[in-house]
CSV table of C-alpha atoms in Angstrom, one decimal:
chain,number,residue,atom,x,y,z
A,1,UNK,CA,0.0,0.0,0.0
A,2,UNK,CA,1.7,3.0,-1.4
A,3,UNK,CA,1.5,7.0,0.4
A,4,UNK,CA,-1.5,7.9,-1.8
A,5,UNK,CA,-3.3,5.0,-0.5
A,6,UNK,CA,-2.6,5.7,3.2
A,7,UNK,CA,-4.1,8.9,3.2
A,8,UNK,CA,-7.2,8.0,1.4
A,9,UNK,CA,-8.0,5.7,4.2
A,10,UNK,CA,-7.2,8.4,6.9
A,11,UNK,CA,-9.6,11.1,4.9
A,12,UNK,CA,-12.5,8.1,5.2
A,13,UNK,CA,-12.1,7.7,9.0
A,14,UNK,CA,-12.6,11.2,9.0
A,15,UNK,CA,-16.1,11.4,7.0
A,16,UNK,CA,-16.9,8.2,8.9
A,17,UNK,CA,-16.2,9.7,12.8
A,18,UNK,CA,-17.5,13.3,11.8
A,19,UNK,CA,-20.5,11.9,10.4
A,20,UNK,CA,-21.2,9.9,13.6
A,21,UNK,CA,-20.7,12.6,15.2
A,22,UNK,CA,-23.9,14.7,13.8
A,23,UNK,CA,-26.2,11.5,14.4
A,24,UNK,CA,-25.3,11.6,18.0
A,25,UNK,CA,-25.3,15.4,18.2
A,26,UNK,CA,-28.9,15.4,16.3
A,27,UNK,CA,-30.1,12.0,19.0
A,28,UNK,CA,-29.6,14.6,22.0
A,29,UNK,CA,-30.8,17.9,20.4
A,30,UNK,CA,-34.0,16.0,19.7
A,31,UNK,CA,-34.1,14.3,22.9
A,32,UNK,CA,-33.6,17.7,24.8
A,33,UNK,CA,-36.4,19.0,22.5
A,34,UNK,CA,-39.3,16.2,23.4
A,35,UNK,CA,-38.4,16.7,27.5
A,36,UNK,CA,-39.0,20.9,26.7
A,37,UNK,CA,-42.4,20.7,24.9
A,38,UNK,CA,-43.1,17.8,27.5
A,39,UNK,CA,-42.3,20.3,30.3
A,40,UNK,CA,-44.5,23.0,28.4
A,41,UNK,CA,-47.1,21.7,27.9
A,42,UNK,CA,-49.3,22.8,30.4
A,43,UNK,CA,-48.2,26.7,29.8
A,44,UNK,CA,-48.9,25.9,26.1
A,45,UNK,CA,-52.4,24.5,26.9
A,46,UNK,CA,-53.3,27.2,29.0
A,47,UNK,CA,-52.1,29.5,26.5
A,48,UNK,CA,-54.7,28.3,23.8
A,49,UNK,CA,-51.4,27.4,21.4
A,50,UNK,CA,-52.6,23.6,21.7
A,51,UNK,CA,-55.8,21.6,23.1
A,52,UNK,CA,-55.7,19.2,25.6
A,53,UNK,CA,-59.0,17.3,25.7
A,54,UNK,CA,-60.7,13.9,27.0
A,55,UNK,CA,-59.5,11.0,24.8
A,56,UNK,CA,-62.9,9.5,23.3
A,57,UNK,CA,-64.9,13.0,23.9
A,58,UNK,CA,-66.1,14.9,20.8
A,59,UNK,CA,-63.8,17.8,21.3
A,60,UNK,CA,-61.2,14.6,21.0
A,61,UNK,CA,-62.5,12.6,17.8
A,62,UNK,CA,-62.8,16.5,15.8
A,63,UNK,CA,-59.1,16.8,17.0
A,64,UNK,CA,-56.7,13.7,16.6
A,65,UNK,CA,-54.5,14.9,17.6
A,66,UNK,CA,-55.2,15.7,20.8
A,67,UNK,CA,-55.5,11.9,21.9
A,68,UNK,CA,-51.3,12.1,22.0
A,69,UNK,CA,-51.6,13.7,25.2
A,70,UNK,CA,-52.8,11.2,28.4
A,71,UNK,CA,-55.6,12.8,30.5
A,72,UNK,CA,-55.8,12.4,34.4
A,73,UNK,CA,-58.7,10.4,35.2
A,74,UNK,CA,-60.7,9.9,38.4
A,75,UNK,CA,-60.7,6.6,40.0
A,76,UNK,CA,-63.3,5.1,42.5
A,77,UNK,CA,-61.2,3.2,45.3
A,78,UNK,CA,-63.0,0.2,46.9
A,79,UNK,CA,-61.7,-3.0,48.9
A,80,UNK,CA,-62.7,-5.7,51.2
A,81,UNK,CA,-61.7,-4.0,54.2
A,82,UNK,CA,-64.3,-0.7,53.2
A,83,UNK,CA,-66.8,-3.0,52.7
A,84,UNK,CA,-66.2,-5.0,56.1
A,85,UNK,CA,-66.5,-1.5,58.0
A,86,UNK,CA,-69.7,0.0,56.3
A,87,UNK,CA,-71.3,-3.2,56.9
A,88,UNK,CA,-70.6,-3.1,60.3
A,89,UNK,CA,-69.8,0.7,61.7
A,90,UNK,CA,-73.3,1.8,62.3
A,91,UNK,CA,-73.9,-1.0,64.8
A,92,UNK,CA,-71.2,0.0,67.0
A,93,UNK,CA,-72.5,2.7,69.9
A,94,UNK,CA,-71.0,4.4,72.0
A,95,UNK,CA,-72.1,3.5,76.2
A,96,UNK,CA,-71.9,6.6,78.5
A,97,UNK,CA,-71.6,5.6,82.4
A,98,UNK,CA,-72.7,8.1,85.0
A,99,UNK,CA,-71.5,7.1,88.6
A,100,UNK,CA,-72.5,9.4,91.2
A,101,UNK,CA,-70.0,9.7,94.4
A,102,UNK,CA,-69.4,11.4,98.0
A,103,UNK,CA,-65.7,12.8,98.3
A,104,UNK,CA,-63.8,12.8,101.4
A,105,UNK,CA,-65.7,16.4,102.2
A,106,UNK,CA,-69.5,14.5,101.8
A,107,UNK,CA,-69.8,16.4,98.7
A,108,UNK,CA,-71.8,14.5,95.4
A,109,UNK,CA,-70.0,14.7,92.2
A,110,UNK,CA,-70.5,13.5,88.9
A,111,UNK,CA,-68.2,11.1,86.7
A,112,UNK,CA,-68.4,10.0,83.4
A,113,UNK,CA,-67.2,7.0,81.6
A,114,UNK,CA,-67.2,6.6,78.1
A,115,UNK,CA,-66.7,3.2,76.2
A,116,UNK,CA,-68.4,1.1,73.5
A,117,UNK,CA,-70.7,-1.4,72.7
A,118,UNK,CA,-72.2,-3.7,69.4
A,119,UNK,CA,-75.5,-3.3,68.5
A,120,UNK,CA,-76.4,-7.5,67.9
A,121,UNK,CA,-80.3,-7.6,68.0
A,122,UNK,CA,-83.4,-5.8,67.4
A,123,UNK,CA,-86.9,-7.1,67.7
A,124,UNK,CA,-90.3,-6.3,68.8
A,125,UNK,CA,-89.4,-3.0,69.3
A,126,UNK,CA,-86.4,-3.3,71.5
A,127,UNK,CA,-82.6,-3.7,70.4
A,128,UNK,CA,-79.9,-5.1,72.6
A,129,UNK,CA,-76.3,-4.6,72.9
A,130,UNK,CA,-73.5,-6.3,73.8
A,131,UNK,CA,-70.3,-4.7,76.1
A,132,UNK,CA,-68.2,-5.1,78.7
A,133,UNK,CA,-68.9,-5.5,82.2
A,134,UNK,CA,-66.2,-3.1,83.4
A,135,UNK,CA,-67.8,-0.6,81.3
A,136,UNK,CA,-71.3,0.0,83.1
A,137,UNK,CA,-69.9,-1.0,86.6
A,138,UNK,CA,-71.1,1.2,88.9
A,139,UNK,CA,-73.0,3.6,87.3
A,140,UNK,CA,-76.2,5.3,88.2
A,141,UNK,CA,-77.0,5.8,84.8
A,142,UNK,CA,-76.1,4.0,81.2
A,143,UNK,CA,-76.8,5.8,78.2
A,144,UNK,CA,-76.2,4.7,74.7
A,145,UNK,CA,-75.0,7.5,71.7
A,146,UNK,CA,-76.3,5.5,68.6
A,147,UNK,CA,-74.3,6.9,64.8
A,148,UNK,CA,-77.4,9.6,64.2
A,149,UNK,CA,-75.9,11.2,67.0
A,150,UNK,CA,-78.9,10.6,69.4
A,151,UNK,CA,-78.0,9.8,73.0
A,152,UNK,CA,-81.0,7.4,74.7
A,153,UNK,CA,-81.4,5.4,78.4
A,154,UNK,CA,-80.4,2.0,78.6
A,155,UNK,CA,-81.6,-0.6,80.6
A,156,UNK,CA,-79.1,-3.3,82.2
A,157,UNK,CA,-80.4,-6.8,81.1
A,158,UNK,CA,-77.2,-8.7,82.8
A,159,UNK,CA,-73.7,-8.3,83.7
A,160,UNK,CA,-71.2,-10.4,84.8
A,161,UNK,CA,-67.7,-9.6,86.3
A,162,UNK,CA,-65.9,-12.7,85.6
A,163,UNK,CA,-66.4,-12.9,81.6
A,164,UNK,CA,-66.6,-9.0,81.3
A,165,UNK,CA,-69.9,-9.0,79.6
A,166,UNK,CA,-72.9,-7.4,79.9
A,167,UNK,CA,-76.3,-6.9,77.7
A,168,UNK,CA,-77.9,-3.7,77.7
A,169,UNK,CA,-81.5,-2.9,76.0
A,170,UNK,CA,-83.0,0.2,75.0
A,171,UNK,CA,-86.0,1.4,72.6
A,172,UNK,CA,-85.2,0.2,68.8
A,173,UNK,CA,-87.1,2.7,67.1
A,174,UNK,CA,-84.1,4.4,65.9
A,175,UNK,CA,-81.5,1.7,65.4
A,176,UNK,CA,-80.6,1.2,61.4
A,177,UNK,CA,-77.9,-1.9,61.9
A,178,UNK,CA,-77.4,-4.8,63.6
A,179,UNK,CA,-73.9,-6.5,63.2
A,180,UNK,CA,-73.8,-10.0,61.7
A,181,UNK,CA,-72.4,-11.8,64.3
A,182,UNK,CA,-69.4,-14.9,62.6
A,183,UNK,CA,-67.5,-17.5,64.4
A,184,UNK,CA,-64.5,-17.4,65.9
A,185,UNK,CA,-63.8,-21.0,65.8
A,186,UNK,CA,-62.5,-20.8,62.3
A,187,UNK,CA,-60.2,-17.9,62.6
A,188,UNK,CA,-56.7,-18.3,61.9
A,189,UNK,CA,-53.7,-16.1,63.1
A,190,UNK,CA,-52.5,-14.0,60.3
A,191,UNK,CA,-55.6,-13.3,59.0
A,192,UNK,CA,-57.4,-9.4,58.7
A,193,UNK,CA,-59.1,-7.9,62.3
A,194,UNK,CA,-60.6,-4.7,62.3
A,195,UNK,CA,-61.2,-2.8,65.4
A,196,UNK,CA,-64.0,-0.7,65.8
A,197,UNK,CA,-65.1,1.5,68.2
A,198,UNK,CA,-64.6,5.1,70.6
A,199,UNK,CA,-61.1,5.4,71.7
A,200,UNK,CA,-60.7,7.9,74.2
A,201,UNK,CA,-64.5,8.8,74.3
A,202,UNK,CA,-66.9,10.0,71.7
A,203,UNK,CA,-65.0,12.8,70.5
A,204,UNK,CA,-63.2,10.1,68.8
A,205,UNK,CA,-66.2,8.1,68.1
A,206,UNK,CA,-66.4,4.8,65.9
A,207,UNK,CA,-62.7,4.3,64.9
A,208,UNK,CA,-61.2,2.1,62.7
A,209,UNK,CA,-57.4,0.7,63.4
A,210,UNK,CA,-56.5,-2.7,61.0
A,211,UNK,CA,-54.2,-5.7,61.8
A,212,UNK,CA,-54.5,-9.2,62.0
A,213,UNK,CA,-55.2,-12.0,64.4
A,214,UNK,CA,-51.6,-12.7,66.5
A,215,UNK,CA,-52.7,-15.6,68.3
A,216,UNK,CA,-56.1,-17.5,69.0
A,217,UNK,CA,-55.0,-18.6,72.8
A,218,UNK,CA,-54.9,-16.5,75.3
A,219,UNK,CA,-55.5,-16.2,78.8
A,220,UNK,CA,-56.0,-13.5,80.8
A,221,UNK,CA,-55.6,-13.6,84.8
A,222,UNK,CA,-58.3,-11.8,86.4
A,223,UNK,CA,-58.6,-10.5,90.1
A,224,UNK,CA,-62.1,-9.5,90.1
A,225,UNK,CA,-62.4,-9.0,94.1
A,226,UNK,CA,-58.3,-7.2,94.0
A,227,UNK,CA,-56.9,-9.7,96.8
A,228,UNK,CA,-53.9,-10.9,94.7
A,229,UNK,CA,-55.2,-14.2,94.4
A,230,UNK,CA,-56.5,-14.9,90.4
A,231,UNK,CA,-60.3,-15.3,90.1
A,232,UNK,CA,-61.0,-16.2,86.7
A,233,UNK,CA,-58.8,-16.8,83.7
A,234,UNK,CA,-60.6,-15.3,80.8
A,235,UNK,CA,-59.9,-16.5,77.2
A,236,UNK,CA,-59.2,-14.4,74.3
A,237,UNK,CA,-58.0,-13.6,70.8
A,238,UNK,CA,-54.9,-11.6,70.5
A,239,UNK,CA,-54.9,-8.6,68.2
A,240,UNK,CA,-52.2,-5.8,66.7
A,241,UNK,CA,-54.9,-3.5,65.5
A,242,UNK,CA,-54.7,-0.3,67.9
A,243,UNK,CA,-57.0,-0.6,71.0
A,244,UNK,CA,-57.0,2.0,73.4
A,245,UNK,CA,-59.3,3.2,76.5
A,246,UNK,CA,-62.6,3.5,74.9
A,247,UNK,CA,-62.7,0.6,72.9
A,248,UNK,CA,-63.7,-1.4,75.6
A,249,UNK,CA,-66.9,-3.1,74.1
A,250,UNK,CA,-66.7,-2.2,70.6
A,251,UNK,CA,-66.4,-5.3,67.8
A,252,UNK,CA,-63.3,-7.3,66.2
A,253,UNK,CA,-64.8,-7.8,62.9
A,254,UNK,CA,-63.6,-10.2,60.4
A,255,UNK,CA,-62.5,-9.2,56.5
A,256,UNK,CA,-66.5,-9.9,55.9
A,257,UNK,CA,-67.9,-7.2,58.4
A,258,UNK,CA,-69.0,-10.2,60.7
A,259,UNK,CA,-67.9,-9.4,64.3
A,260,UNK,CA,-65.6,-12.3,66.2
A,261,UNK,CA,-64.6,-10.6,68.9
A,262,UNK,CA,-65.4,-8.1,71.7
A,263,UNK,CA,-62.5,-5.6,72.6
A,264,UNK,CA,-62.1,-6.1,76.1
A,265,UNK,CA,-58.3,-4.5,77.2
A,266,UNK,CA,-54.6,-3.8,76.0
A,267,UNK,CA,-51.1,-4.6,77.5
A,268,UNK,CA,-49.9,-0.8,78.5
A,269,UNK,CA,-46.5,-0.4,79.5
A,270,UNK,CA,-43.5,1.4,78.6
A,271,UNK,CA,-42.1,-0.1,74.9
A,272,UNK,CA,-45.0,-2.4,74.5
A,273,UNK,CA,-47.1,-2.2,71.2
A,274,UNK,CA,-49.6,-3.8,69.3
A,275,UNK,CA,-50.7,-6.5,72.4
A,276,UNK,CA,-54.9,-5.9,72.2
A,277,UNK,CA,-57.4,-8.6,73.2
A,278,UNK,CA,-61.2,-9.7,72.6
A,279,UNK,CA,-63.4,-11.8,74.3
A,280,UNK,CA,-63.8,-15.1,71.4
A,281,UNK,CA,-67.5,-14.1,70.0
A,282,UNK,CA,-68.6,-18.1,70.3
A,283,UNK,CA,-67.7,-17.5,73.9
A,284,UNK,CA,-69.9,-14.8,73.6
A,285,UNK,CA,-72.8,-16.1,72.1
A,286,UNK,CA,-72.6,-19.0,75.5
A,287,UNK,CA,-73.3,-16.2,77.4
A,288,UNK,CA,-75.6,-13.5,76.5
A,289,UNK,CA,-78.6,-15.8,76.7
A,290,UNK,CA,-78.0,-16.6,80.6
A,291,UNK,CA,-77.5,-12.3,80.8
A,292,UNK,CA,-80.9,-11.5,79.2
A,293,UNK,CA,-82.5,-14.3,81.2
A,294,UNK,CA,-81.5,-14.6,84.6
A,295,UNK,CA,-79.6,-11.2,84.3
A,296,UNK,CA,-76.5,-13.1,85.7
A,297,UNK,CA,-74.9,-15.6,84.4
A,298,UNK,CA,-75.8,-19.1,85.9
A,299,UNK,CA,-72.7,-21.5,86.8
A,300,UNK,CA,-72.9,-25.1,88.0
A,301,UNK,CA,-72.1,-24.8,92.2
A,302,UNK,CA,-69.6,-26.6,94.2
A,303,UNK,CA,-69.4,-24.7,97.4
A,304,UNK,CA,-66.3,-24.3,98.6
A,305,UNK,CA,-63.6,-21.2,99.5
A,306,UNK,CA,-60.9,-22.0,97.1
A,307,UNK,CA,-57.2,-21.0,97.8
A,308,UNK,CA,-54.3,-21.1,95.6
A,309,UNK,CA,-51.9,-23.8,97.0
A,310,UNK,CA,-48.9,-21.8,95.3
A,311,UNK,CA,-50.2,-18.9,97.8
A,312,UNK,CA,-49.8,-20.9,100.7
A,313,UNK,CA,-45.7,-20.5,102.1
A,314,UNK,CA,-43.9,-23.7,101.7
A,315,UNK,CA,-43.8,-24.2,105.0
A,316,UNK,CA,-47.5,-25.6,105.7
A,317,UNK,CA,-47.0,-27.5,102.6
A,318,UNK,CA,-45.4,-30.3,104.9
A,319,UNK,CA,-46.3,-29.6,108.1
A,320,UNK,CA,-50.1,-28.7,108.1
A,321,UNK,CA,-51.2,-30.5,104.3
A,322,UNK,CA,-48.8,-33.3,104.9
A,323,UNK,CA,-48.8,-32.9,100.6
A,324,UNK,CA,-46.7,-35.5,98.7
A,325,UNK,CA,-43.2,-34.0,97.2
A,326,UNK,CA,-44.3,-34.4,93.9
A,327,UNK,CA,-47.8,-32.0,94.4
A,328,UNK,CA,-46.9,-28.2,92.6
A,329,UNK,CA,-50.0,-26.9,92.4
A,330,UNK,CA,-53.9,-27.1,93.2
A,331,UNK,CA,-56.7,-25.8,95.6
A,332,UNK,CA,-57.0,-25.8,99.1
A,333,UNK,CA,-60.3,-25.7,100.4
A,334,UNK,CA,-59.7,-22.7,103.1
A,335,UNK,CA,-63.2,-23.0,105.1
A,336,UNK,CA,-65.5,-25.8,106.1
A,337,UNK,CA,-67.5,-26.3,103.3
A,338,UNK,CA,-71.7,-26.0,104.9
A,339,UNK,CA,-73.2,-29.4,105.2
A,340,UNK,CA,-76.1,-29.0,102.7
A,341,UNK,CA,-73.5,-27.6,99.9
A,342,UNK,CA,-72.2,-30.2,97.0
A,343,UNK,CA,-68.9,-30.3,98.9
A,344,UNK,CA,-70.5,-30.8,102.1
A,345,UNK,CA,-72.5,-34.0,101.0
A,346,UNK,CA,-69.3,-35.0,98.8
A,347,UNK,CA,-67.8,-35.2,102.5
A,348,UNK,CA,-65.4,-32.5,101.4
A,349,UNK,CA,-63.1,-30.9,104.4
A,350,UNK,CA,-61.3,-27.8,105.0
A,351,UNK,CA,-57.5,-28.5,103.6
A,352,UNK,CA,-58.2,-31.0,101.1
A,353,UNK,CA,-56.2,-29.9,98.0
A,354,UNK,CA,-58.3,-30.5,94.8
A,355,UNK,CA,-55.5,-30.9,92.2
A,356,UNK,CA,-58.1,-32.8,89.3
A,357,UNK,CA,-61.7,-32.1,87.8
A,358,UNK,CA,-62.9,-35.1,86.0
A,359,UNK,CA,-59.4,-36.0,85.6
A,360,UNK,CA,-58.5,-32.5,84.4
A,361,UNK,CA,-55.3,-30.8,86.1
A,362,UNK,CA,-56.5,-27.8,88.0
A,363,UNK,CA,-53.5,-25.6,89.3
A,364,UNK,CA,-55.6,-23.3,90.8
A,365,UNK,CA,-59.3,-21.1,91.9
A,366,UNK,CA,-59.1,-19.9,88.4
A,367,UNK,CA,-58.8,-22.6,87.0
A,368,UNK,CA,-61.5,-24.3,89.1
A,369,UNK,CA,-64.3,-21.8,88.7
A,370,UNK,CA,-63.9,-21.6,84.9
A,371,UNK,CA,-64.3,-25.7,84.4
A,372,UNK,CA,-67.3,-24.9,86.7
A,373,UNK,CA,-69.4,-22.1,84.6
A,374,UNK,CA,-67.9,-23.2,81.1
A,375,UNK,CA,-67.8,-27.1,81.4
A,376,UNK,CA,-70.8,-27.7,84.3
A,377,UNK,CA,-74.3,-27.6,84.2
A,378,UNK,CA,-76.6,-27.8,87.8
A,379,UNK,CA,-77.5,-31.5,88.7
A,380,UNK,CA,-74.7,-32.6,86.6
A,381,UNK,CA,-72.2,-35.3,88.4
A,382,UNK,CA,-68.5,-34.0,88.6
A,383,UNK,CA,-65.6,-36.7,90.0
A,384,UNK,CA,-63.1,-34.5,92.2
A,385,UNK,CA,-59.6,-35.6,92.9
A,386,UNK,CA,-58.2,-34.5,96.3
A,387,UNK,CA,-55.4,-35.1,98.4
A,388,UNK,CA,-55.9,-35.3,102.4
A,389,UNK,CA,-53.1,-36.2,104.8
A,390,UNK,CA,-50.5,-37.1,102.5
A,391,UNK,CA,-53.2,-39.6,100.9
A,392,UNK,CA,-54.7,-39.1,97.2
A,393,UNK,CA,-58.8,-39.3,97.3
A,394,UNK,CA,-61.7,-39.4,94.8
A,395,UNK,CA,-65.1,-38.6,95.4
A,396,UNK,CA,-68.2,-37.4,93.7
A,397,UNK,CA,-70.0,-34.4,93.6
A,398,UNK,CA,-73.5,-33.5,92.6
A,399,UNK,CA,-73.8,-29.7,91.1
A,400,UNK,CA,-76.4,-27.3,92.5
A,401,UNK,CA,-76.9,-23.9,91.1
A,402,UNK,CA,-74.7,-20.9,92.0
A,403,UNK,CA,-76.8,-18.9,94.9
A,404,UNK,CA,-77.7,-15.6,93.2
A,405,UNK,CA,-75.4,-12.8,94.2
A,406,UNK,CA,-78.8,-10.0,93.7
């Protein structure tokens, strides 16, 4: 390849690279064009210089060229969890308790108490709602604010400290919902709970907080009569959704708007989130007809003073209930059970340490008096497991019925 041939080549890498060079130059310039007249369009529209119009509208099929440009379009949001509250929000209430009390100075004063409550029946003219016991304790007066913002008297079908539950009733003229009322035996953890009801009062009245179902077993110690020993042990389902003071009554309601749950209390302490429960509503639906009946709930009745063993110092473990080593836990009868009672027939004595109900553990009075109410019906035989003077016994006890505490 001679000079003349070397240079050619160099003069067409020359055409070749400058050429390339306008393409790309052109590619950007065009680029940088689109993004300006993207950026101006608005300003242009405005300014009358081009139309902007509905795609599919007449102004648009007139002028085609006005279906280049996309149109904001409005968008109706629905989802399952919208439609599980309207079905449902207008059946919640809100209960107002007035208690009337002396001071130290013999001076009357008013308090108020504020807390919710699910609307689950109306018929013939009356409707009746479901809460919490520890929401109307104690108070003078019980009122109910329904959604149309009407406030009316409630009556107090039944109540009963143990299961927190009580039924009120009051006129039905003016109630527009009842809540479906589902099953919490098929629940599963991990799936959607909705919480509705007044946190904090009225002012916040009927909201809604979302999470799921965190566990299906729980139990809750309770000391109803606040003398450190456990009185009942009241199952419930564990829940993240928010529930605060207020809530107290209001419905856990499932993705389809069907309440499983009454929201009975929250773990509150420092660094602690997301721990709310609520009373299983097939736990409920045991007890509401014994509330509107009897206006207490009626529990099969053994008749003795029960007392924790693991209260009792270690001490009179050996020495006074001559107990086994291998006994950790059960009831001690504290008194003399009457003669007439089930205990007292069953021959039954102060100190005998009940440790098994019809070959059930029972660790303790909690324990004891929930196999009784949920387990037990009156006349019904019950075979009770006892140990006296270091020796293990059996016996059998008829049930009466619980004496009425009215």
């Amino acid at each position: 390849m001679g000079f003349y041939d070397d240079m050619a080549q160099v003069e067409r890498k020359k055409r070749s690279n400058g050429i390339g060079r306008l393409v790309m130059t052109s590619i950007t310039s065009a680029a940088i064009g689109g993004m300006v007249v993207l950026l101006m369009l608005p300003s242009l529209s405005k300014s009358g210089y081009i139309s902007m119009v509905e795609p599919g509208t007449a102004n648009a099929m007139s002028n085609p060229a006005a279906n280049l440009f996309a149109q904001p379009v409005s968008v109706e949001v629905t989802s399952a969890t919208v439609d599980a509250v309207e079905k449902t929000e207008d059946a919640v209430v809100g209960i107002i308790n007035t208690r009337r009390v002396v001071n130290w100075f013999n001076e009357e004063q008013v308090q108020r108490g504020e807390g919710s409550g699910v609307i689950f029946e109306n018929k013939n003219g009356k409707a009746h709602i479901i809460t919490n016991n520890h929401v109307i304790s104690g108070g003078s007066k019980i009122q109910v604010a329904l959604p149309n913002g009407d406030t009316v008297d409630a009556k107090v079908l039944g109540a009963d400290p143990f299961t927190d539950l009580a039924v009120l009733e009051i006129d039905g003229s003016k109630v527009k919902k009842v809540a479906e009322l589902g099953d919490s035996g098929t629940l599963k953890v991990g799936e959607p709970a909705i919480a509705i009801g007044n946190p904090l009062g009225l002012e916040f009245s009927r909201t809604v907080t979302q999470g799921i179902i965190s566990s299906l077993n729980r139990s809750m110690p309770v000391d109803i009569n606040e003398d450190g020993q456990d009185d009942w042990e009241l199952d419930v389902l564990q829940t993240d959704a928010a529930i605060n003071p207020g809530n107290s009554g209001g419905a856990l309601v499932n993705i389809k708007g069907q309440v499983i749950g009454i929201n009975t209390m929250k773990i509150s302490k420092t660094g602690v989130e997301g721990l709310g429960f609520a009373i299983p509503i097939n736990d409920v639906k045991k007890i509401v007809g014994d509330l509107m009946q009897y206006g207490e709930l009626k529990r099969a009745y053994l008749g003795i003073e029960p007392y924790n063993l693991t209260s009792v110092p270690r001490y009179h473990w050996k020495e006074t209930l001559n107990l086994p080593n291998d006994v950790k836990a059960g009831v001690v009868i504290s008194k003399q059970p009457g003669r007439f009672s089930p205990a007292g027939k069953a021959d039954l004595r102060q100190y005998d340490v009940i440790v098994k109900l019809d070959g059930k553990d029972i660790d303790n009075g909690a324990q004891l008096r929930k196999y009784l109410t949920l387990n037990k019906k009156p006349g019904e035989k019950m075979e009770v497991t006892f140990y006296r003077d270091g020796f293990m016994k059996t016996t059998t006890v008829t049930l009466e019925n619980q004496p009425s505490s009215n």
